[in-house]
PDB file of C-alpha atoms and ligand atoms in Angstrom:
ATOM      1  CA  UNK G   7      -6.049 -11.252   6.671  1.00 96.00           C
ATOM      2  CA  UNK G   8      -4.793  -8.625   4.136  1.00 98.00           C
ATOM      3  CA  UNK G   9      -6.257  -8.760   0.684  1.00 97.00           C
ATOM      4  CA  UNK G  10      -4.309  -7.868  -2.054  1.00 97.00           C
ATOM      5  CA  UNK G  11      -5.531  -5.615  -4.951  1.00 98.00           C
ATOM      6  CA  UNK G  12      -5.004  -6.535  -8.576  1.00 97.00           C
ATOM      7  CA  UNK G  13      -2.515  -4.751 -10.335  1.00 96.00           C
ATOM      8  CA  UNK G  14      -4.851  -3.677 -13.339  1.00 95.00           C
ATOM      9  CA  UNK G  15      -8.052  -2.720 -10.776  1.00 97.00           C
ATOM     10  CA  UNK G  16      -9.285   0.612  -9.616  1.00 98.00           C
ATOM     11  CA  UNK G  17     -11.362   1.142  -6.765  1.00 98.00           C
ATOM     12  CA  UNK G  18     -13.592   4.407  -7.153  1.00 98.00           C
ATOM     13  CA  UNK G  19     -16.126   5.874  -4.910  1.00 98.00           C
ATOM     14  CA  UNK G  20     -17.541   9.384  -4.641  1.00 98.00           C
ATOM     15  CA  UNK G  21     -19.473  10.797  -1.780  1.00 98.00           C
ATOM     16  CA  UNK G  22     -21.140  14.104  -0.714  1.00 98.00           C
ATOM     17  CA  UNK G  23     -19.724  16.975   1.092  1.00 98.00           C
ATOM     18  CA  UNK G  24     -19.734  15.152   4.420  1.00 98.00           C
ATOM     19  CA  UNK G  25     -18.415  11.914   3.334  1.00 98.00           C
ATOM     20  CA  UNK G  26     -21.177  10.121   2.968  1.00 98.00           C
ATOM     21  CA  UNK G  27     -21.052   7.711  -0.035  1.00 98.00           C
ATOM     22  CA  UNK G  28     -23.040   8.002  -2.840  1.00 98.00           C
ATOM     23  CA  UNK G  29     -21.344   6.007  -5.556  1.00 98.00           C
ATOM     24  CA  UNK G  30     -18.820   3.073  -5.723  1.00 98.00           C
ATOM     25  CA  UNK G  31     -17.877   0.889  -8.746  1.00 98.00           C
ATOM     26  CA  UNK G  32     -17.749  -3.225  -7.992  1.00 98.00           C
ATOM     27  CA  UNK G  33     -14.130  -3.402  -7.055  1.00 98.00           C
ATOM     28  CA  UNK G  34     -15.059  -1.320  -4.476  1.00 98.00           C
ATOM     29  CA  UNK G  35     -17.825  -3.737  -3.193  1.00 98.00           C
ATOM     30  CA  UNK G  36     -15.874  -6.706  -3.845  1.00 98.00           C
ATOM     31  CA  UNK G  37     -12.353  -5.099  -1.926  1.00 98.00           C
ATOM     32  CA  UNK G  38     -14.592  -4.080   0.669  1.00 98.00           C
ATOM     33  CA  UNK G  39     -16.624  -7.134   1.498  1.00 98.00           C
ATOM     34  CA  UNK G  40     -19.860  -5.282   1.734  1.00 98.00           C
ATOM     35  CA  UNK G  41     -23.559  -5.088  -0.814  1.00 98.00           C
ATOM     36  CA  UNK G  42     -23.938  -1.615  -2.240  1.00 98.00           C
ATOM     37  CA  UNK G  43     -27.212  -1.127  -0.301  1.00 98.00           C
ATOM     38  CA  UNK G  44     -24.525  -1.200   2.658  1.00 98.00           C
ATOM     39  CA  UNK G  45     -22.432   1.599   1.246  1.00 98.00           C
ATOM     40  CA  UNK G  46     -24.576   4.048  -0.451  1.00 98.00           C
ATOM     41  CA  UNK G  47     -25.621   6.671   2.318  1.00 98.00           C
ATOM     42  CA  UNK G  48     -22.615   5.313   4.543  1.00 98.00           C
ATOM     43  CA  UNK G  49     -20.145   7.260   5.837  1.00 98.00           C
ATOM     44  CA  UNK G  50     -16.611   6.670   4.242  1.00 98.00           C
ATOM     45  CA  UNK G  51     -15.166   5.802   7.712  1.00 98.00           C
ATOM     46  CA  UNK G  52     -17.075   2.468   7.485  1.00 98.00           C
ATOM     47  CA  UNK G  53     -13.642   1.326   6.449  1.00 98.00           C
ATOM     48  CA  UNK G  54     -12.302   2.944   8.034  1.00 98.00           C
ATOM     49  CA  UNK G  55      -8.714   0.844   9.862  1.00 98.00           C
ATOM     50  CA  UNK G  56      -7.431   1.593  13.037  1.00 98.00           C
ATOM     51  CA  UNK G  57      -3.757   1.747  11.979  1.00 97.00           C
ATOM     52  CA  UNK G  58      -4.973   4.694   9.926  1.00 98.00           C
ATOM     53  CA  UNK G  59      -3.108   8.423  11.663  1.00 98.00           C
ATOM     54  CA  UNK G  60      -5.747  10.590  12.117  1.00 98.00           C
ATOM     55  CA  UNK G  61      -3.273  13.564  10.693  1.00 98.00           C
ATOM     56  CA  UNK G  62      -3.283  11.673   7.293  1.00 98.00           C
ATOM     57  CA  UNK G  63      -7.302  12.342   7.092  1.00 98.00           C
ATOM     58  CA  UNK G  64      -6.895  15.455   8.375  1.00 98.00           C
ATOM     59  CA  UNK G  65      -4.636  16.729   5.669  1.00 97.00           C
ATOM     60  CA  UNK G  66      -6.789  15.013   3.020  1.00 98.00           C
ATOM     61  CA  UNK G  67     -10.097  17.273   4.052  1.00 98.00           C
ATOM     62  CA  UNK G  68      -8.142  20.386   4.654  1.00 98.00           C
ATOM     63  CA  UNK G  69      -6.826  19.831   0.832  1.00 98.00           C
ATOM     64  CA  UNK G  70     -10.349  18.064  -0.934  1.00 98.00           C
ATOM     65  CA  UNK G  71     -12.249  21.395   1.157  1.00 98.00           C
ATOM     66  CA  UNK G  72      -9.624  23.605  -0.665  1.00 97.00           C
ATOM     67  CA  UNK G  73     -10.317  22.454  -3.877  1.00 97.00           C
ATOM     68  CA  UNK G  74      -6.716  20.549  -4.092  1.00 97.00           C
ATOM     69  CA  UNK G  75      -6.236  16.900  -4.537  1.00 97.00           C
ATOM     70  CA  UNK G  76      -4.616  14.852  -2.794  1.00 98.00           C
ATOM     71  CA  UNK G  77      -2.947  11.129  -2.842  1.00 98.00           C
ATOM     72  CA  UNK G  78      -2.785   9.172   0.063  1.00 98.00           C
ATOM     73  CA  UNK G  79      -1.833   5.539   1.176  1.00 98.00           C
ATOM     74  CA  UNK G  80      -4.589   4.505   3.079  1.00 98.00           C
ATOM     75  CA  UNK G  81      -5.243   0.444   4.521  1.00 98.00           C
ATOM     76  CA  UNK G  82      -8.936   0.219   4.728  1.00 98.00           C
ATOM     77  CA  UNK G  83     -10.976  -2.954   7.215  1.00 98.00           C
ATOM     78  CA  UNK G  84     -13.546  -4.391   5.223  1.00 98.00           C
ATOM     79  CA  UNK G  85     -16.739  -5.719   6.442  1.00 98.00           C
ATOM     80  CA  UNK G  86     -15.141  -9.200   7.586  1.00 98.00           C
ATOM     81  CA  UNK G  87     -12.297  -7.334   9.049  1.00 98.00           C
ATOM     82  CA  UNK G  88      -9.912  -8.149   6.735  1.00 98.00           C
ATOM     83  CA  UNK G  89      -7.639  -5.106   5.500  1.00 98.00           C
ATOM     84  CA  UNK G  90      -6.249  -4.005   2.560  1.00 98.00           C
ATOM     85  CA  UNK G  91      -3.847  -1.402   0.946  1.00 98.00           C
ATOM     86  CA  UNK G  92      -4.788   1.238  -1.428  1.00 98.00           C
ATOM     87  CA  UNK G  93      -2.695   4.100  -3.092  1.00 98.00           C
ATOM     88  CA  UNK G  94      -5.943   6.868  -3.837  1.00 98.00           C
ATOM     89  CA  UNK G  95      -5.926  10.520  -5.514  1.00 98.00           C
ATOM     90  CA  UNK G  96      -8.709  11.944  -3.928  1.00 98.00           C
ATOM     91  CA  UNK G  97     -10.819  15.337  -5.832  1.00 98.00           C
ATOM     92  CA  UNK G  98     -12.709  18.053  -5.267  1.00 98.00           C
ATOM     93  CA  UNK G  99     -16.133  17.604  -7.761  1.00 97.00           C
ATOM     94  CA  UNK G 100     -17.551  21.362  -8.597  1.00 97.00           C
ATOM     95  CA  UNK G 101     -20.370  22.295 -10.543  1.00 96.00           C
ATOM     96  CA  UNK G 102     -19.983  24.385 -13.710  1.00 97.00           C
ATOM     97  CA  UNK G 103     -19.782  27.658 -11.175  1.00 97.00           C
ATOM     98  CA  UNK G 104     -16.785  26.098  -9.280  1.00 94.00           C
ATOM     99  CA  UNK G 105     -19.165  25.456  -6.712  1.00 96.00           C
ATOM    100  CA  UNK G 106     -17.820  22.159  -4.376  1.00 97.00           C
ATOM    101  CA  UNK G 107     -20.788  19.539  -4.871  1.00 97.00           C
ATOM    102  CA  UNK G 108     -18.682  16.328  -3.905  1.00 98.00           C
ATOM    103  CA  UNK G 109     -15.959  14.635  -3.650  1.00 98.00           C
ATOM    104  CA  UNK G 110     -14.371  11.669  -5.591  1.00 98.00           C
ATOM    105  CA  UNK G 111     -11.562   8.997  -4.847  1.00 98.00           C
ATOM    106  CA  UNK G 112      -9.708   6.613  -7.526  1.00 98.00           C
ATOM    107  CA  UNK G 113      -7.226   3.927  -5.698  1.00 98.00           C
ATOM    108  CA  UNK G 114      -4.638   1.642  -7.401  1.00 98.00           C
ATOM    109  CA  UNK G 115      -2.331  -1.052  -5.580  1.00 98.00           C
ATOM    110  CA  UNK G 116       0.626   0.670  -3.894  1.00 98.00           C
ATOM    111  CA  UNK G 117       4.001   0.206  -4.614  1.00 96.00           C
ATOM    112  CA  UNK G 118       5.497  -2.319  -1.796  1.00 96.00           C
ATOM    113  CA  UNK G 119       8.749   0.239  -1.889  1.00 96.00           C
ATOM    114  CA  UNK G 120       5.733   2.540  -0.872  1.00 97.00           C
ATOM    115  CA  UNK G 121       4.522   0.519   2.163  1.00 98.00           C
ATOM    116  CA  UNK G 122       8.055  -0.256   3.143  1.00 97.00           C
ATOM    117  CA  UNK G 123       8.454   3.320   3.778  1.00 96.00           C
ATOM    118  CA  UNK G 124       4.721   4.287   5.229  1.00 98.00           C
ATOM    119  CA  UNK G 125       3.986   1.539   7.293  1.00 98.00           C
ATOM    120  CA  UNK G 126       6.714   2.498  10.100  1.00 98.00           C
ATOM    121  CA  UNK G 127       5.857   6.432   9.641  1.00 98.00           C
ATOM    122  CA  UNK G 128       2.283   5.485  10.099  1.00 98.00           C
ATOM    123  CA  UNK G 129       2.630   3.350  13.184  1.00 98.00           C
ATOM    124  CA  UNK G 130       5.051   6.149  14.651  1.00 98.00           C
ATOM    125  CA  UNK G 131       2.093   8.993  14.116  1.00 98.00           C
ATOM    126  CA  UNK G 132      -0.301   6.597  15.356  1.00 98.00           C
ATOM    127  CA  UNK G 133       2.036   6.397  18.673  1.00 98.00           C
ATOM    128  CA  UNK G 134       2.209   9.816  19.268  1.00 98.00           C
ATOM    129  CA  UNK G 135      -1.262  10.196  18.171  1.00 97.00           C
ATOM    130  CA  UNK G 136      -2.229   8.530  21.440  1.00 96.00           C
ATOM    131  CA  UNK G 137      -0.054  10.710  23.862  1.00 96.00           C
ATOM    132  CA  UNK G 138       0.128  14.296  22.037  1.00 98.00           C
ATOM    133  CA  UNK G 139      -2.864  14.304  19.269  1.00 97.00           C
ATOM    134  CA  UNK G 140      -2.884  15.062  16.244  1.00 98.00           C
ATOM    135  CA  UNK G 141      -0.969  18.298  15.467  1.00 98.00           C
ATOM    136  CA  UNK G 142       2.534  16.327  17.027  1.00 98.00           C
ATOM    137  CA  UNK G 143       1.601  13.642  14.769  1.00 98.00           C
ATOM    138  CA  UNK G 144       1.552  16.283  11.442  1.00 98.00           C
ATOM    139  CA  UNK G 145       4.501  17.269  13.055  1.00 97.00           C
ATOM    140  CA  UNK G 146       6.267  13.914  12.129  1.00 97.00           C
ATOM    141  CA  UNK G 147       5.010  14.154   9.050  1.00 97.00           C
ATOM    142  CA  UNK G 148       6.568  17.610   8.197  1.00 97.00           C
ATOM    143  CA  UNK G 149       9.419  16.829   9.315  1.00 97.00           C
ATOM    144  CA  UNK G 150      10.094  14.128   7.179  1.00 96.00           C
ATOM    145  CA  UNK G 151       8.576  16.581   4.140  1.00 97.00           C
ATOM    146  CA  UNK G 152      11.495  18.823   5.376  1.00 97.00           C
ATOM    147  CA  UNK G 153      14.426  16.784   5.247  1.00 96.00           C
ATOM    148  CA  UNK G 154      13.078  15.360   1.944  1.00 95.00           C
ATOM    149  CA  UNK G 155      12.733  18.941   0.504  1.00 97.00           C
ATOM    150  CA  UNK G 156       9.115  17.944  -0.890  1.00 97.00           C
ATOM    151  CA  UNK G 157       5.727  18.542  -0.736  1.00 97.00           C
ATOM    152  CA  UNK G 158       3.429  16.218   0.208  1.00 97.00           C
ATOM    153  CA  UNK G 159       1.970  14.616  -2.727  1.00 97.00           C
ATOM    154  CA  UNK G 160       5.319  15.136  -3.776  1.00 97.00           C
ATOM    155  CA  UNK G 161       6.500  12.183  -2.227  1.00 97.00           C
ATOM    156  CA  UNK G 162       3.839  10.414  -1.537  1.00 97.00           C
ATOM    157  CA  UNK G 163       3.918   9.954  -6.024  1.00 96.00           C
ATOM    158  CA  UNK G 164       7.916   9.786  -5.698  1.00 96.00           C
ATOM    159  CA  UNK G 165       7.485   6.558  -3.611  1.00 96.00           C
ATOM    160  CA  UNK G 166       4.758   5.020  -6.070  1.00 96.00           C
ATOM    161  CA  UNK G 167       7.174   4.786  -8.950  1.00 91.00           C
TER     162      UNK G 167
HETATM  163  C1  FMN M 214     -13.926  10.787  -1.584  1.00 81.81           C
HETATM  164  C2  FMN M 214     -13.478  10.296  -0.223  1.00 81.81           C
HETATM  165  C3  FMN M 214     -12.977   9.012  -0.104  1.00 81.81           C
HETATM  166  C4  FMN M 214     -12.558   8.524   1.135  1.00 81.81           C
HETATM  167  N1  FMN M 214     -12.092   7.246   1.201  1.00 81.81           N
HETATM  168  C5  FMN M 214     -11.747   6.733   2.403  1.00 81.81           C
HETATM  169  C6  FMN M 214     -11.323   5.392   2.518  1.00 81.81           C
HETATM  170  O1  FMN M 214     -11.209   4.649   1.524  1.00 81.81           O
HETATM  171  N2  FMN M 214     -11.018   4.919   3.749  1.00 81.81           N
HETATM  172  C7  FMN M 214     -11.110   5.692   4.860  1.00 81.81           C
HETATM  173  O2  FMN M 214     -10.812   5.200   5.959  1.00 81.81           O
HETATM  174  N3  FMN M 214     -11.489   6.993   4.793  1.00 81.81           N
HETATM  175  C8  FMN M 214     -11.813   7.511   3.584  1.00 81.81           C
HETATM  176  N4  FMN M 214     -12.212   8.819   3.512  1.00 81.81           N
HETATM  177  C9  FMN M 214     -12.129   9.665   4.723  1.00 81.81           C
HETATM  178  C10 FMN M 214     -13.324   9.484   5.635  1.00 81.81           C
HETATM  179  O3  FMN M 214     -14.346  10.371   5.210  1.00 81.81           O
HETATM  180  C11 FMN M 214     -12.942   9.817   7.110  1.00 81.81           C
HETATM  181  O4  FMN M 214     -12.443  11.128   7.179  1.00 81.81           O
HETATM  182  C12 FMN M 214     -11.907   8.865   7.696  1.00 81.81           C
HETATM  183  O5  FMN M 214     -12.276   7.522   7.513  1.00 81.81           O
HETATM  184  C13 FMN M 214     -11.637   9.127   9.169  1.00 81.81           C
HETATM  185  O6  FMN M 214     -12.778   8.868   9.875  1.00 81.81           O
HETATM  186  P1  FMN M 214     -12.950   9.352  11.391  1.00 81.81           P
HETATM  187  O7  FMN M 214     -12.885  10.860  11.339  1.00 81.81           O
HETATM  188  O8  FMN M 214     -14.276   8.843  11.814  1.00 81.81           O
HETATM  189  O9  FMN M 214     -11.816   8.798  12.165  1.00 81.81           O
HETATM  190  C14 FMN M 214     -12.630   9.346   2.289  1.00 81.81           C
HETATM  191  C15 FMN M 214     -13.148  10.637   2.160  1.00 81.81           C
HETATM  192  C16 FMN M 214     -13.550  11.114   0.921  1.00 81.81           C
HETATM  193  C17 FMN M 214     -14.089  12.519   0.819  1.00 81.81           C
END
């Protein structure tokens, strides 16, 4: 069943260099179905959702490891395997030396004009996932950056408004 966030809720969690979570607020917990004692220590794919390309995460480490942020719409499975939608900027954390020391995601509820337009992109890079891996699948994804004349996060904020 799909769970719905609030309109005025965030969902935050931060985690170490490898993804494993060290911190997430009760939204989180609540979203996600699962006690903190499951989540701290966890790797962040414990939500992860099978309808999830694996080009989007791809692009989201090869920014976050760059120091760049990144926003994403990303449907996560919680623990009872229901699913839900989230709209996240996702951050580099550095020390005082600029030195990466973690990472940290905020989420608020996507735009349905949003999910109109990433559910059938998703599902298509998800198809060709299965046949031609991942770099056909970023392929799609450029493309449609191309003919857009955007960036990225460009559009992934243009569609949020
Ligand atoms: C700060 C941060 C937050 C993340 N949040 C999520 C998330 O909410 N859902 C998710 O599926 N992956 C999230 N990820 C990405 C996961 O670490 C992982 O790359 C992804 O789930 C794909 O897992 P897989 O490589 O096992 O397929 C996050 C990563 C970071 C660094």
């Amino acid at each position: 069943m799909e769970r719905i966030m609030d309109e005025n809720d965030f969902i935050v969690s931060k985690t170490d260099l490898k993804g494993n979570i060290t911190y997430c607020n009760k939204i989180f917990m609540d979203m996600a179905e699962y006690e903190e004692e499951e989540l701290l220590g966890a790797p962040h794919n414990i939500i992860r959702h099978k309808d999830m390309p694996r080009a989007v995460f791809k692009l989201l480490w090869d920014k976050i490891q760059n120091k760049e942020e990144v926003f994403a719409y990303v449907i996560n499975e919680t623990k009872n395997k229901n699913e839900y939608w989230v709209f996240a900027n996702v951050t580099a954390s550095l020390d005082t030396r600029g030195n990466l020391i973690g990472y940290y995601s905020v989420r608020r509820k996507p735009n349905a004009k949003a999910l109109e337009i990433i559910k059938p992109l998703y599902a298509k890079m998800i198809e060709v996932e299965k046949t031609k891996g991942v770099g056909a699948s970023t392929k799609i994804l450029l493309d449609v950056l191309e003919e857009k004349g955007m960036e990225y996060n460009e559009l992934i904020i243009a569609i949020q408004k």
